[in-house]
Amino acid sequence: MYTVVLDWLEERLRSGEISVGDKLPGERHLAEEFGISRASVREAIRILDAMGLVRSSTGSGPSAGAIVISEPSAALGWALRMHVATRALPVRDLVQTRLLLETQSAREAAAAPDSPERSAVLGRAAELVAAMEEPALPDKDFHAHDAQFHVLLASLAGNVVVETVMASLRQATIGYVQETVAGIEDWPAVRRTLQDQHRGILESFQQRRGEDAAAALHHHITWFFGHSDVAQDR
């Protein structure tokens, strides 16, 4: 019975009657409106929460209840991780998807007009590259910066769906990246090579050399996963 609440919210979002930031009616109101139990309403809210569409707060007062949000990458990333864990989605196929998305985004980003947003993204990417070159940076932070670097550069193409999928793919594969690193005996040397590759990728983006950026990304991604059998065996 909870699906009536999901359908109702979809219709209201499409029509504009409800927008991001709005608060949903309370459990009792929704239960009475649709003639269902409050338990069914709570189940609907839990599902919407898992989908990244609402954020729920318990208690009373203006901050309590379910607020409409939009965090698609978080929900999609969670779903991908679970399906990767079941091996229904092979890591090698996720890597191939990254290659397709990132290389094409690099080409499109080269043709994007100058803007304050583009300058800010490139500036932040440069900061991440600099941070990753700090010898004392923990590996966990190195991986996090690496992931953010790739998502930022993909965003320069101006495609929100690609950016969302990229963020989700990075979330889905981060565990396997950490497994890969744990199995690499010469990780310090690999890390230095990755730093060099990041600098080259960033320079290509800064200079709007789309084909060079695409080639550098392709080499970077395939080179890294080539150091482990994770992407090949899963």
Coordinates of C-alpha atoms in Angstrom, one line a residue:
M1 CA 0.0 0.0 0.0
Y2 CA 2.9 2.4 0.5
T3 CA 3.3 2.8 -3.3
V4 CA 0.4 5.2 -3.3
V5 CA 2.5 7.6 -1.4
L6 CA 5.4 7.2 -3.8
D7 CA 3.1 7.8 -6.8
W8 CA 1.5 10.8 -5.1
L9 CA 4.9 12.4 -4.4
E10 CA 6.1 11.8 -8.0
E11 CA 3.0 13.5 -9.4
R12 CA 3.4 16.5 -7.0
L13 CA 7.1 16.9 -7.9
R14 CA 6.3 16.7 -11.6
S15 CA 3.5 19.3 -11.3
G16 CA 5.6 21.6 -9.2
E17 CA 3.1 21.5 -6.3
I18 CA 6.0 20.2 -4.1
S19 CA 9.6 21.2 -4.5
V20 CA 13.0 20.5 -3.0
G21 CA 13.0 22.0 0.5
D22 CA 9.2 21.5 1.1
K23 CA 8.0 19.5 4.1
L24 CA 5.7 16.6 3.5
P25 CA 2.4 16.3 5.3
G26 CA 2.5 14.3 8.5
E27 CA 2.0 10.6 8.8
R28 CA -1.6 10.9 10.1
H29 CA -2.6 13.2 7.3
L30 CA -1.2 11.0 4.6
A31 CA -2.6 7.8 6.1
E32 CA -6.1 9.4 6.2
E33 CA -5.9 10.8 2.7
F34 CA -5.0 7.5 1.1
G35 CA -6.8 5.2 3.5
I36 CA -3.8 3.3 4.5
S37 CA -2.1 2.6 7.8
R38 CA 0.5 4.9 9.4
A39 CA 2.9 1.9 9.2
S40 CA 2.6 1.9 5.4
V41 CA 3.2 5.7 5.4
R42 CA 6.4 5.2 7.5
E43 CA 7.5 2.4 5.0
A44 CA 7.1 4.9 2.1
I45 CA 9.1 7.5 3.9
R46 CA 11.9 5.0 4.6
I47 CA 12.0 4.1 1.0
L48 CA 12.1 7.7 -0.1
D49 CA 14.9 8.3 2.4
A50 CA 16.9 5.5 0.9
M51 CA 16.3 6.9 -2.6
G52 CA 17.8 10.2 -1.5
L53 CA 14.4 12.0 -1.9
V54 CA 13.6 12.9 1.6
R55 CA 15.3 13.5 4.9
S56 CA 13.4 12.6 8.0
S57 CA 13.7 14.0 11.5
T58 CA 11.9 12.6 14.5
G59 CA 10.5 14.6 17.4
S60 CA 8.2 17.6 17.2
G61 CA 8.5 21.2 16.1
P62 CA 9.2 22.8 12.7
S63 CA 12.3 20.7 12.0
A64 CA 10.5 17.4 12.5
G65 CA 9.0 15.3 9.7
A66 CA 10.1 14.6 6.2
I67 CA 11.8 17.2 4.1
V68 CA 12.1 16.8 0.3
I69 CA 15.7 16.7 -0.8
S70 CA 17.5 15.6 -4.0
E71 CA 20.7 13.5 -3.5
P72 CA 20.6 11.1 -6.5
S73 CA 24.3 10.1 -6.4
A74 CA 24.1 9.0 -2.8
A75 CA 21.2 6.6 -3.5
L76 CA 22.6 5.4 -6.8
G77 CA 26.0 4.9 -5.3
W78 CA 24.5 2.8 -2.5
A79 CA 22.6 0.6 -4.9
L80 CA 25.6 0.1 -7.1
R81 CA 27.7 -0.9 -4.2
M82 CA 25.2 -3.5 -3.1
H83 CA 24.9 -5.0 -6.6
V84 CA 28.7 -5.0 -7.0
A85 CA 28.9 -6.9 -3.7
T86 CA 26.5 -9.6 -5.2
R87 CA 28.8 -9.6 -8.3
A88 CA 25.8 -8.9 -10.5
L89 CA 27.7 -5.8 -11.7
P90 CA 31.3 -6.7 -12.5
V91 CA 33.9 -4.1 -11.4
R92 CA 35.5 -4.4 -14.9
D93 CA 32.2 -3.2 -16.4
L94 CA 32.0 -0.3 -14.0
V95 CA 35.6 0.6 -15.0
Q96 CA 34.7 0.5 -18.6
T97 CA 31.7 2.7 -18.0
R98 CA 34.0 5.2 -16.3
L99 CA 36.3 5.2 -19.3
L100 CA 33.4 6.0 -21.6
L101 CA 32.0 8.7 -19.4
E102 CA 35.2 10.4 -18.4
T103 CA 36.9 10.4 -21.8
Q104 CA 33.8 11.8 -23.5
S105 CA 33.3 14.4 -20.8
A106 CA 37.0 15.5 -21.3
R107 CA 36.3 16.2 -25.0
E108 CA 33.1 18.1 -24.2
A109 CA 34.7 20.1 -21.4
A110 CA 37.4 21.4 -23.9
A111 CA 34.6 23.1 -25.8
A112 CA 32.8 24.5 -22.8
P113 CA 32.8 28.4 -22.5
D114 CA 34.9 30.2 -19.9
S115 CA 32.9 30.9 -16.8
P116 CA 33.6 31.6 -13.1
E117 CA 32.3 28.1 -12.4
R118 CA 34.8 26.5 -14.7
S119 CA 37.7 28.5 -13.1
A120 CA 36.5 27.5 -9.6
V121 CA 36.3 23.8 -10.6
L122 CA 39.8 23.9 -12.1
G123 CA 41.1 25.7 -9.1
R124 CA 39.7 23.2 -6.7
A125 CA 41.1 20.3 -8.9
A126 CA 44.5 21.9 -8.7
E127 CA 44.2 22.1 -4.9
L128 CA 43.4 18.4 -4.8
V129 CA 46.4 17.5 -6.9
A130 CA 48.6 19.6 -4.6
A131 CA 47.2 17.9 -1.6
M132 CA 47.7 14.4 -3.1
E133 CA 51.4 15.2 -3.6
E134 CA 51.9 15.7 0.2
P135 CA 53.9 12.7 1.4
A136 CA 52.2 12.7 4.8
L137 CA 48.7 12.5 3.3
P138 CA 47.0 9.3 4.6
D139 CA 46.1 6.8 1.8
K140 CA 42.4 7.1 2.8
D141 CA 42.5 10.8 2.1
F142 CA 44.5 10.3 -1.1
H143 CA 41.7 8.1 -2.4
A144 CA 39.0 10.5 -1.4
H145 CA 40.8 13.4 -3.1
D146 CA 41.4 11.2 -6.2
A147 CA 37.7 10.5 -6.4
Q148 CA 36.7 14.1 -6.0
F149 CA 39.2 15.1 -8.6
H150 CA 37.6 12.9 -11.3
V151 CA 34.1 13.9 -10.4
L152 CA 35.0 17.6 -10.6
L153 CA 36.6 17.3 -14.0
A154 CA 33.6 15.3 -15.3
S155 CA 31.4 18.1 -14.1
L156 CA 33.1 20.5 -16.6
A157 CA 31.1 18.9 -19.4
G158 CA 28.0 20.5 -18.0
N159 CA 26.0 17.2 -17.9
V160 CA 24.4 16.8 -14.5
V161 CA 23.4 13.2 -15.2
V162 CA 27.0 12.3 -16.1
E163 CA 28.2 14.0 -13.0
T164 CA 25.7 12.1 -10.9
V165 CA 26.6 8.8 -12.4
M166 CA 30.3 9.5 -12.1
A167 CA 29.9 10.2 -8.4
S168 CA 27.9 7.0 -7.9
L169 CA 30.5 4.9 -9.8
R170 CA 33.3 6.3 -7.6
Q171 CA 31.3 5.4 -4.5
A172 CA 30.5 1.9 -5.8
T173 CA 34.2 1.1 -6.6
I174 CA 36.0 2.8 -3.7
G175 CA 36.0 -0.4 -1.6
Y176 CA 37.7 -2.3 -4.4
V177 CA 40.2 0.5 -5.0
Q178 CA 41.2 0.2 -1.4
E179 CA 41.5 -3.6 -1.8
T180 CA 43.6 -3.0 -4.9
V181 CA 46.0 -0.7 -3.0
A182 CA 46.3 -3.2 -0.1
G183 CA 47.5 -5.8 -2.5
I184 CA 50.1 -3.6 -4.3
E185 CA 53.6 -4.2 -2.9
D186 CA 55.1 -1.1 -4.6
W187 CA 52.2 1.2 -3.6
P188 CA 54.5 4.2 -2.8
A189 CA 55.9 4.1 -6.4
V190 CA 52.4 3.6 -7.8
R191 CA 51.2 6.5 -5.8
R192 CA 53.9 8.7 -7.2
T193 CA 53.0 7.7 -10.8
L194 CA 49.3 8.5 -10.1
Q195 CA 50.4 11.9 -8.9
D196 CA 52.2 12.5 -12.2
Q197 CA 49.2 11.3 -14.1
H198 CA 46.9 13.6 -12.2
R199 CA 49.1 16.6 -13.0
G200 CA 49.1 15.7 -16.7
I201 CA 45.3 15.2 -16.8
L202 CA 44.7 18.6 -15.1
E203 CA 47.1 20.4 -17.4
S204 CA 45.2 19.0 -20.5
F205 CA 42.0 20.3 -19.0
Q206 CA 43.4 23.7 -18.2
Q207 CA 44.8 24.0 -21.7
R208 CA 41.5 22.7 -23.3
R209 CA 43.3 19.9 -25.1
G210 CA 40.3 17.6 -25.1
E211 CA 41.8 14.6 -27.0
D212 CA 44.9 14.7 -24.9
A213 CA 42.8 14.8 -21.7
A214 CA 40.7 11.9 -22.9
A215 CA 43.8 9.9 -23.7
A216 CA 45.5 10.7 -20.4
L217 CA 42.3 9.7 -18.5
H218 CA 42.1 6.4 -20.4
H219 CA 45.7 5.6 -19.7
H220 CA 45.4 6.6 -16.1
I221 CA 42.4 4.4 -15.4
T222 CA 43.5 1.4 -17.3
W223 CA 47.0 1.6 -15.9
F224 CA 45.9 1.7 -12.3
F225 CA 43.5 -1.2 -12.6
G226 CA 46.1 -3.1 -14.5
H227 CA 48.1 -3.3 -11.3
S228 CA 45.5 -5.6 -9.8
D229 CA 43.3 -8.5 -10.8
V230 CA 40.3 -6.9 -9.0
A231 CA 38.8 -5.4 -12.2
Q232 CA 39.6 -8.6 -14.1
D233 CA 38.2 -11.1 -11.8
R234 CA 35.1 -9.4 -10.5

